[in-house]
Tab-separated table of C-alpha atoms and ligand atoms in Angstrom:
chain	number	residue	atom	x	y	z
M	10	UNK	CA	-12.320	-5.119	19.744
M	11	UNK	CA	-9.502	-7.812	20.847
M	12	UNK	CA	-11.089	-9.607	18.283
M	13	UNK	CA	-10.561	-7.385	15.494
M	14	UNK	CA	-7.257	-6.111	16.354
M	15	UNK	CA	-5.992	-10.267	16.063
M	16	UNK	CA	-7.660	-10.485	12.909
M	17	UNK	CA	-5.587	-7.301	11.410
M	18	UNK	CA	-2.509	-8.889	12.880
M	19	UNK	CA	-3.082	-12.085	11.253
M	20	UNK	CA	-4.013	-10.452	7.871
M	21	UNK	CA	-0.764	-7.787	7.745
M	22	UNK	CA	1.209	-11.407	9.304
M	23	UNK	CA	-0.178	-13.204	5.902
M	24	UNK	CA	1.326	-10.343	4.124
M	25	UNK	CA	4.309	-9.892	5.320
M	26	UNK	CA	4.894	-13.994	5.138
M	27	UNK	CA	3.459	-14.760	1.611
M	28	UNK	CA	3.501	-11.212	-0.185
M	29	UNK	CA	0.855	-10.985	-3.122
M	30	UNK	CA	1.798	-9.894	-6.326
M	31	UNK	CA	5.480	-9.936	-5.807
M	32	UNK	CA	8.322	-10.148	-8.505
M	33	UNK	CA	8.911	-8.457	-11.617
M	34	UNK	CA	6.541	-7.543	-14.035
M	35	UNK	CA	7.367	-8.309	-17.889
M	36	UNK	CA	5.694	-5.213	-20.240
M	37	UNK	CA	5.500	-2.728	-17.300
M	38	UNK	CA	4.623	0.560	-18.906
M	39	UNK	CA	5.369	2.440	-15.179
M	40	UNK	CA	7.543	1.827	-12.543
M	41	UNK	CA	8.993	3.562	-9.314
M	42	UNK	CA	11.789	3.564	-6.152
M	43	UNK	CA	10.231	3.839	-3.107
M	44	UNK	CA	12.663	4.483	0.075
M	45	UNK	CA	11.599	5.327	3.195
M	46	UNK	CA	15.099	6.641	5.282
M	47	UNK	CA	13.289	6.178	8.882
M	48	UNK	CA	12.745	2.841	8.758
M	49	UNK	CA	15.275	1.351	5.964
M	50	UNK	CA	12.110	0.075	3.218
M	51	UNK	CA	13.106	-0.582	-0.183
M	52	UNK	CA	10.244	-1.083	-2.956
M	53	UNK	CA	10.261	-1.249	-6.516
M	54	UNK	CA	6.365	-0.882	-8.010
M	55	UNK	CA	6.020	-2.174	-11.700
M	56	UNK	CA	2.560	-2.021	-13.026
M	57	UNK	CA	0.942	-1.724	-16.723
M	58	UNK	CA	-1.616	0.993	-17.066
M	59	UNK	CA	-3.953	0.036	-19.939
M	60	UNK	CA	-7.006	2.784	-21.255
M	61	UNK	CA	-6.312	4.152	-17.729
M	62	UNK	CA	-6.682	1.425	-15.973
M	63	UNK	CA	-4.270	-0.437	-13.609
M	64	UNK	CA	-4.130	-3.403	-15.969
M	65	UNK	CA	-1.526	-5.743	-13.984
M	66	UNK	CA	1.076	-4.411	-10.847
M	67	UNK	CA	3.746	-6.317	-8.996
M	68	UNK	CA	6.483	-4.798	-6.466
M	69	UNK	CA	10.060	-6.019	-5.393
M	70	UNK	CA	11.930	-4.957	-2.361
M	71	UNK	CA	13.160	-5.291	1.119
M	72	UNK	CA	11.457	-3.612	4.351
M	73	UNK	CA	9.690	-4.031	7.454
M	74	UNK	CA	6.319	-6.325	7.961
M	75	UNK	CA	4.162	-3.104	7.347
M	76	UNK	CA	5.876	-2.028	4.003
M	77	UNK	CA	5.270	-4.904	3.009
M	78	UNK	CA	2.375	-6.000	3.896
M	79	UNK	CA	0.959	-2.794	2.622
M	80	UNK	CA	2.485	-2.952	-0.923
M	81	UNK	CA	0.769	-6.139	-0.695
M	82	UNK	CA	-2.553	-5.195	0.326
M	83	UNK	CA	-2.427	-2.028	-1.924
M	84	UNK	CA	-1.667	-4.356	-5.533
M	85	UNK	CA	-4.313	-6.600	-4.457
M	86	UNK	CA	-7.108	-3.908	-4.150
M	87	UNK	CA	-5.862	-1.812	-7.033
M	88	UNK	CA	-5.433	-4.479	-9.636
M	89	UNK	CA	-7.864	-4.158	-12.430
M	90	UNK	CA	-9.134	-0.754	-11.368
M	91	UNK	CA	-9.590	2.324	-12.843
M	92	UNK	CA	-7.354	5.171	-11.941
M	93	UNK	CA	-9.584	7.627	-10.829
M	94	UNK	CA	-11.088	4.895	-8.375
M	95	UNK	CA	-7.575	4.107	-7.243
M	96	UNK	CA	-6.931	7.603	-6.385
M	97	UNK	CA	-10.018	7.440	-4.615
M	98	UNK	CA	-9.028	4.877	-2.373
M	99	UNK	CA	-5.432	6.543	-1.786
M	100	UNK	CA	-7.499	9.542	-0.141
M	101	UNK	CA	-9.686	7.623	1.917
M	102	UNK	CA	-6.516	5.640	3.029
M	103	UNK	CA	-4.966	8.540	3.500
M	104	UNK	CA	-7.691	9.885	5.539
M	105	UNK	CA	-7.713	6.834	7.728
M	106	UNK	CA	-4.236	6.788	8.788
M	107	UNK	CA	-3.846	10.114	9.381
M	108	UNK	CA	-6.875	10.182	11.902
M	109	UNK	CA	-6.264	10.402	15.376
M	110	UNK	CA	-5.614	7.418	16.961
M	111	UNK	CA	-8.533	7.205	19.646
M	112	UNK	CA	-10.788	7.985	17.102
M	113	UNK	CA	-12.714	4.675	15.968
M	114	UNK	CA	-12.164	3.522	12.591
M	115	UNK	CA	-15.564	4.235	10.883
M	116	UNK	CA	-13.565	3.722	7.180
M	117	UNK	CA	-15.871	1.021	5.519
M	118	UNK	CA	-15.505	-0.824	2.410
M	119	UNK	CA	-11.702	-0.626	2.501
M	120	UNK	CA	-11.425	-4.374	2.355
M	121	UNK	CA	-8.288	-5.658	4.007
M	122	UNK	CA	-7.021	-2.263	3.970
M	123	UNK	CA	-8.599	-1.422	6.806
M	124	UNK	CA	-6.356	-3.945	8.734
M	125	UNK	CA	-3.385	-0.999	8.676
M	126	UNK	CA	-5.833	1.079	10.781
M	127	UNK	CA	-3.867	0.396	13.541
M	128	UNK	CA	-0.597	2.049	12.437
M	129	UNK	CA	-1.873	5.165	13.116
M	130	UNK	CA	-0.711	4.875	16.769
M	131	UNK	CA	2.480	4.448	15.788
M	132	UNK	CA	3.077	7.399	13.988
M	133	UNK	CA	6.850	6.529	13.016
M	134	UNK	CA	4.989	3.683	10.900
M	135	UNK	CA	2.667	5.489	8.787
M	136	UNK	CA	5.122	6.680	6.547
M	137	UNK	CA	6.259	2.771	6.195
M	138	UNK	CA	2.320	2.121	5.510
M	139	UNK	CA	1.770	5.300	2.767
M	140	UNK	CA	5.084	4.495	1.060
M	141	UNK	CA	3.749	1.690	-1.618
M	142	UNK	CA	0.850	4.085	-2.073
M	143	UNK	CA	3.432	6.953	-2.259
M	144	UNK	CA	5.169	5.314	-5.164
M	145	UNK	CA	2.354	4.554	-6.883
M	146	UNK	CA	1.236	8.145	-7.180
M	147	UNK	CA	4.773	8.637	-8.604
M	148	UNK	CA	5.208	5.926	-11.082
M	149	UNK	CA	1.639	7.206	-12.403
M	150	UNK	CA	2.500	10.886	-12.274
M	151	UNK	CA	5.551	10.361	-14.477
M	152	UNK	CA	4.673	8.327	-16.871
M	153	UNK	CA	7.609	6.364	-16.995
M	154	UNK	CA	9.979	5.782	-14.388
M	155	UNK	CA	10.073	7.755	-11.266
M	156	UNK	CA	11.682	7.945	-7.907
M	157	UNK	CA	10.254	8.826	-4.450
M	158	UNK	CA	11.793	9.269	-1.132
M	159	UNK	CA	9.384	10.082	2.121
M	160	UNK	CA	10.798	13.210	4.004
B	227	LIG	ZN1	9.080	0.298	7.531
């Protein structure tokens, strides 16, 4: 298990260090403000939905190493997708950190996504993990430009 838990380090590490998908996006048809108040993270989501479909997505912002790693994580395993596969995910995510902690993580076929498992024992960082995903929802839900702030 010591094993594992180093190899989510290293991936949300990667993440953090050499973010994917990051900078603006020219011909973004959607975009959203993420801010999570607890811990301070910024993120700006910019993505092109084409015949429902998350044709490209790229984020800005400032924020801790989970933020960011998981607006990282989340554009890499969305891009390309359809959207009723990327809400999908968001509710398996969900599900998974939202479990309780000393439950194993039986989640499979999440990828690299699974490497924010951990977070769940830190509940004060969950919200910091959910908020790219958060913002998504938002940015799709309104069409245009929308704003979301975690409670
Ligand atoms: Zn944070």
């Amino acid at each position: 298990m010591t094993d594992l838990t180093d190899l989510y380090q290293e991936i949300i590490l990667d993440h953090n260090r050499a973010p994917r998908n990051y900078g603006p996006l020219a011909e973004a048809n959607r975009r959203a403000l993420g801010h999570n108040p607890l811990c301070g993270d910024r993120l700006v989501l910019s993505l092109r939905v084409v015949d429902d479909r998350i044709d490209d997505i790229r984020f800005e912002g400032s924020g801790c190493a989970i933020s960011k790693a998981s607006a990282s994580l989340m554009t890499e395993a969305i891009k390309g997708h359809p959207l009723a596969a990327v809400e999908a995910l968001f509710d398996r995510f969900h599900a998974m950190l939202t479990a309780a902690p000393d439950r194993p993580v039986t989640e499979v076929g999440m990828g690299k996504l699974e490497a924010l498992a951990g977070v769940r024992e830190f509940p004060i960082r969950i919200k910091c993990a959910t908020l790219p995903w958060h913002t998504l929802r938002a940015a799709l839900a309104s069409g245009g430009t929308a704003t979301v702030t975690t409670e």
